Coordinates of C-alpha atoms and ligand atoms in Angstrom, one line a residue:
M1 CA 28.5 41.4 159.5
G2 CA 29.1 37.6 158.7
V3 CA 27.5 36.2 155.8
Q4 CA 23.6 35.9 155.6
I5 CA 21.5 33.1 154.4
N6 CA 18.0 33.8 153.1
P7 CA 15.6 30.9 152.2
S8 CA 13.4 31.5 149.5
I9 CA 9.7 30.4 150.5
L10 CA 9.0 30.0 146.7
S11 CA 10.1 26.5 147.2
A12 CA 8.2 25.9 150.5
D13 CA 4.6 24.7 150.7
F14 CA 2.3 27.7 149.8
A15 CA -0.5 25.9 152.1
R16 CA 1.9 25.9 154.9
L17 CA 3.8 28.9 155.1
A18 CA 3.8 29.3 158.9
E19 CA 5.3 25.9 159.6
D20 CA 7.7 26.1 156.7
T21 CA 9.2 29.5 157.7
A22 CA 9.2 28.2 161.3
K23 CA 11.7 25.4 159.9
V24 CA 14.2 28.0 159.0
A25 CA 14.2 30.1 162.3
N26 CA 18.1 29.9 162.1
A27 CA 18.0 32.0 158.8
D28 CA 18.7 35.8 158.8
W29 CA 15.9 36.7 156.5
L30 CA 12.9 35.1 154.8
H31 CA 13.3 35.9 151.0
V32 CA 9.9 36.4 149.5
D33 CA 9.4 36.4 145.8
V34 CA 6.5 38.5 144.4
M35 CA 5.9 38.0 140.8
D36 CA 3.3 39.5 138.7
N37 CA 3.3 37.5 135.6
H38 CA 4.2 40.8 133.6
F39 CA 7.8 41.3 134.8
V40 CA 8.3 37.5 135.0
P41 CA 6.3 34.6 133.4
N42 CA 5.1 33.5 136.6
L43 CA 2.6 34.5 139.3
T44 CA 3.2 34.1 143.0
L45 CA 1.9 36.3 146.0
G46 CA 1.2 39.8 146.7
L47 CA 1.1 42.2 149.5
P48 CA -1.8 40.4 151.7
V49 CA 0.4 37.2 151.8
V50 CA 3.6 39.1 152.7
E51 CA 1.8 40.8 155.5
A52 CA 0.4 37.6 156.9
I53 CA 4.0 36.4 156.5
L54 CA 5.1 39.3 158.6
K55 CA 2.4 38.6 161.4
A56 CA 3.5 34.7 161.6
A57 CA 7.1 34.7 161.1
G58 CA 9.8 36.0 163.6
T59 CA 12.4 36.3 160.9
P60 CA 12.7 39.5 159.1
V61 CA 11.3 39.6 155.3
D62 CA 13.4 40.2 152.4
A63 CA 10.7 41.2 149.7
H64 CA 12.1 40.5 146.2
L65 CA 9.7 42.2 143.8
M66 CA 9.7 40.8 140.2
I67 CA 7.0 43.3 139.1
E68 CA 6.4 46.1 136.6
D69 CA 5.9 49.5 138.1
P70 CA 7.8 49.1 141.3
D71 CA 7.7 52.8 141.6
R72 CA 4.2 52.3 142.3
W73 CA 3.9 49.4 144.4
A74 CA 7.4 48.9 146.3
P75 CA 6.9 51.5 148.8
A76 CA 3.7 49.7 150.4
Y77 CA 6.1 46.6 151.1
A78 CA 8.1 48.8 153.4
E79 CA 5.4 50.3 154.9
A80 CA 4.1 46.9 155.5
G81 CA 7.1 46.1 157.6
A82 CA 9.3 44.2 155.0
G83 CA 12.9 44.9 156.4
S84 CA 14.3 45.1 153.0
V85 CA 12.7 45.6 149.6
T86 CA 14.2 44.9 146.5
F87 CA 13.0 46.3 143.0
H88 CA 14.3 45.6 139.5
V89 CA 16.1 48.3 138.0
E90 CA 15.0 47.2 134.5
A91 CA 11.4 47.9 135.8
A92 CA 11.9 51.1 137.6
A93 CA 11.3 54.4 136.2
A94 CA 13.3 56.5 138.9
P95 CA 15.4 54.1 140.8
V96 CA 17.0 56.8 143.0
R97 CA 13.6 58.3 143.9
L98 CA 12.3 54.8 144.5
A99 CA 15.2 53.8 146.7
R100 CA 14.7 56.9 148.7
N101 CA 11.0 56.2 149.1
I102 CA 11.9 52.8 150.4
R103 CA 14.2 54.2 152.8
A104 CA 11.9 56.8 154.0
A105 CA 9.3 54.2 154.8
G106 CA 12.1 52.5 157.2
S107 CA 13.2 49.5 155.1
R108 CA 16.6 48.7 153.5
A109 CA 16.5 49.6 149.8
S110 CA 17.7 47.1 147.3
M111 CA 18.1 47.0 143.7
A112 CA 18.2 43.8 141.6
L113 CA 20.0 43.0 138.3
K114 CA 18.6 40.5 135.6
P115 CA 21.3 38.2 134.2
A116 CA 22.0 40.7 131.1
T117 CA 21.9 43.9 133.1
P118 CA 25.5 45.2 133.7
I119 CA 26.2 46.8 136.8
E120 CA 28.6 49.5 135.8
P121 CA 25.9 52.1 134.7
Y122 CA 24.7 52.2 138.3
E123 CA 28.0 52.7 140.0
D124 CA 26.8 56.4 141.0
L125 CA 23.7 55.1 142.6
L126 CA 25.3 52.7 145.1
P127 CA 25.2 55.2 148.0
E128 CA 21.5 55.2 147.4
L129 CA 21.1 51.6 148.0
D130 CA 21.6 48.9 151.1
M131 CA 21.8 46.0 148.7
I132 CA 22.6 45.0 145.3
L133 CA 21.1 41.8 144.1
I134 CA 22.6 40.1 141.3
M135 CA 20.4 37.4 139.8
T136 CA 22.4 34.1 138.9
V137 CA 19.6 32.9 136.9
E138 CA 16.9 34.7 134.7
P139 CA 14.1 35.5 137.3
G140 CA 10.8 33.8 137.4
F141 CA 11.4 30.1 138.7
G142 CA 12.9 28.3 141.5
G143 CA 15.3 25.2 140.7
Q144 CA 17.0 26.7 137.9
K145 CA 20.8 26.0 137.1
F146 CA 23.2 28.6 138.6
L147 CA 24.7 30.6 135.9
D148 CA 28.6 30.6 136.4
I149 CA 28.7 33.2 133.6
M150 CA 27.4 35.7 136.4
L151 CA 30.7 35.4 138.6
P152 CA 32.7 38.2 136.9
K153 CA 29.7 40.5 137.6
I154 CA 29.7 39.8 141.1
R155 CA 33.2 40.3 141.5
R156 CA 33.1 43.8 139.6
T157 CA 30.0 44.8 141.8
R158 CA 32.2 43.9 144.8
E159 CA 35.0 46.0 143.5
L160 CA 32.8 49.0 143.0
I161 CA 31.6 48.6 146.6
G162 CA 34.9 48.5 148.1
K163 CA 36.2 51.4 145.5
H164 CA 33.5 53.8 147.2
D165 CA 34.1 52.3 150.6
L166 CA 30.2 51.7 151.0
D167 CA 28.5 49.3 153.4
V168 CA 26.4 47.7 150.5
W169 CA 25.5 44.1 150.8
L170 CA 25.8 41.8 147.8
Q171 CA 23.1 39.2 147.4
V172 CA 23.2 36.5 145.1
D173 CA 19.8 34.6 144.0
G174 CA 19.3 31.6 141.8
G175 CA 20.8 28.1 141.8
V176 CA 22.6 29.0 144.9
S177 CA 23.4 25.5 146.7
A178 CA 26.2 23.6 148.4
E179 CA 27.7 23.1 145.0
T180 CA 27.8 26.8 144.0
I181 CA 27.6 29.0 147.1
E182 CA 31.6 29.0 147.8
R183 CA 32.0 30.4 144.2
C184 CA 29.6 33.1 144.8
A185 CA 31.0 33.9 148.1
E186 CA 34.4 34.0 146.8
A187 CA 33.6 36.4 144.1
G188 CA 32.1 38.9 146.5
A189 CA 28.6 38.1 147.6
D190 CA 27.8 37.9 151.4
V191 CA 23.8 37.6 151.1
F192 CA 22.7 34.1 149.8
V193 CA 19.3 33.2 148.7
A194 CA 18.5 29.6 148.4
G195 CA 15.2 28.0 147.6
S196 CA 15.2 24.5 146.4
A197 CA 18.7 23.9 148.1
V198 CA 16.8 24.7 151.4
Y199 CA 13.4 23.4 151.0
D200 CA 13.9 20.4 148.8
G201 CA 15.7 18.3 151.4
R202 CA 14.3 16.8 154.6
D203 CA 15.7 19.3 157.0
P204 CA 15.7 22.9 155.9
G205 CA 17.0 24.1 159.1
A206 CA 20.2 22.0 158.6
A207 CA 20.4 23.1 155.1
V208 CA 20.8 26.7 156.0
D209 CA 23.5 25.9 158.7
K210 CA 25.4 24.1 156.1
L211 CA 25.4 26.7 153.5
R212 CA 26.3 29.2 156.4
A213 CA 29.2 27.3 157.0
L214 CA 30.3 26.7 153.3
A215 CA 29.9 30.7 152.6
D216 CA 31.6 31.6 155.8
Q217 CA 34.9 29.5 155.1
A218 CA 34.9 30.9 151.6
V219 CA 34.4 34.5 152.7
G220 CA 37.1 33.8 155.3
K221 CA 39.6 32.9 152.5
A222 CA 38.6 35.7 150.1
S223 CA 40.7 38.5 149.0
W224 CA 37.8 41.0 149.0
A225 CA 36.7 40.3 152.6
C226 CA 40.4 41.2 154.0
T227 CA 40.3 44.6 152.8
H228 CA 36.7 45.4 153.9
Ligands
DX5_301 C1 13.9 33.2 141.2 C2 13.7 33.8 142.6 C3 14.3 32.8 143.7 C4 14.1 31.5 143.5 C5 15.4 30.8 143.7 O1 13.3 34.1 140.3 O2 13.9 35.0 142.5 O3 14.4 33.7 144.7 O4 13.2 31.1 144.6 O5 15.2 29.4 143.8 P1 16.6 28.5 143.9 O6 17.1 28.7 145.0 O7 15.9 26.9 143.6 O8 17.2 28.7 142.6
ZN302 ZN1 14.1 35.9 144.7

């Protein structure tokens, strides 16, 4: 699997979601940020809108749930047809049971870590997961500055995935742009979320292509990719 580029529709026009998602038909997934104004200080959209996006868009949906009590709410996103469902470990009461429930509902199970949450306590959980999301900003808003201090965590996470010889994708989200994507790829990321870097310009589709080319090249040169 090559690198994957997932535009975040948080930076799209919410009144024109169908049009804006069609502009990135060359993307691998549509990244949909669900925020509940409790886990993060912002409110976006919920299951009904995700269901509408699933009907309107031809691209699979990567649902990033920044919500409290994902144990209760996340499986419904899988049942609705989101191909990948990400919950935050800081909010989950029983992450193993939740990951199993998401997989049982037919989706890829993914676990997100806020910047201050270390990966090491979760090494043994990796086989239960299809993807780890390392947040490279504090979750809640698009357009924030990339946190370079997360690069060592990306590197350590990639090492743990390699150590156990797992096929777990490593996603980064927050401040990913043409300026920062190569650093993420070099450190070990292979799935890249980009909101403002895709939608703030005039041609979102071209931005996806450009990010993909940069990430592909950086992964090609990265030492972690040679062994895996
Ligand atoms: C932030 C969200 C991101 C956000 C990224 O909490 O999870 O997906 O849309 O936006 P950019 O790429 O602009 O940082
Ligand atoms: Zn996100």
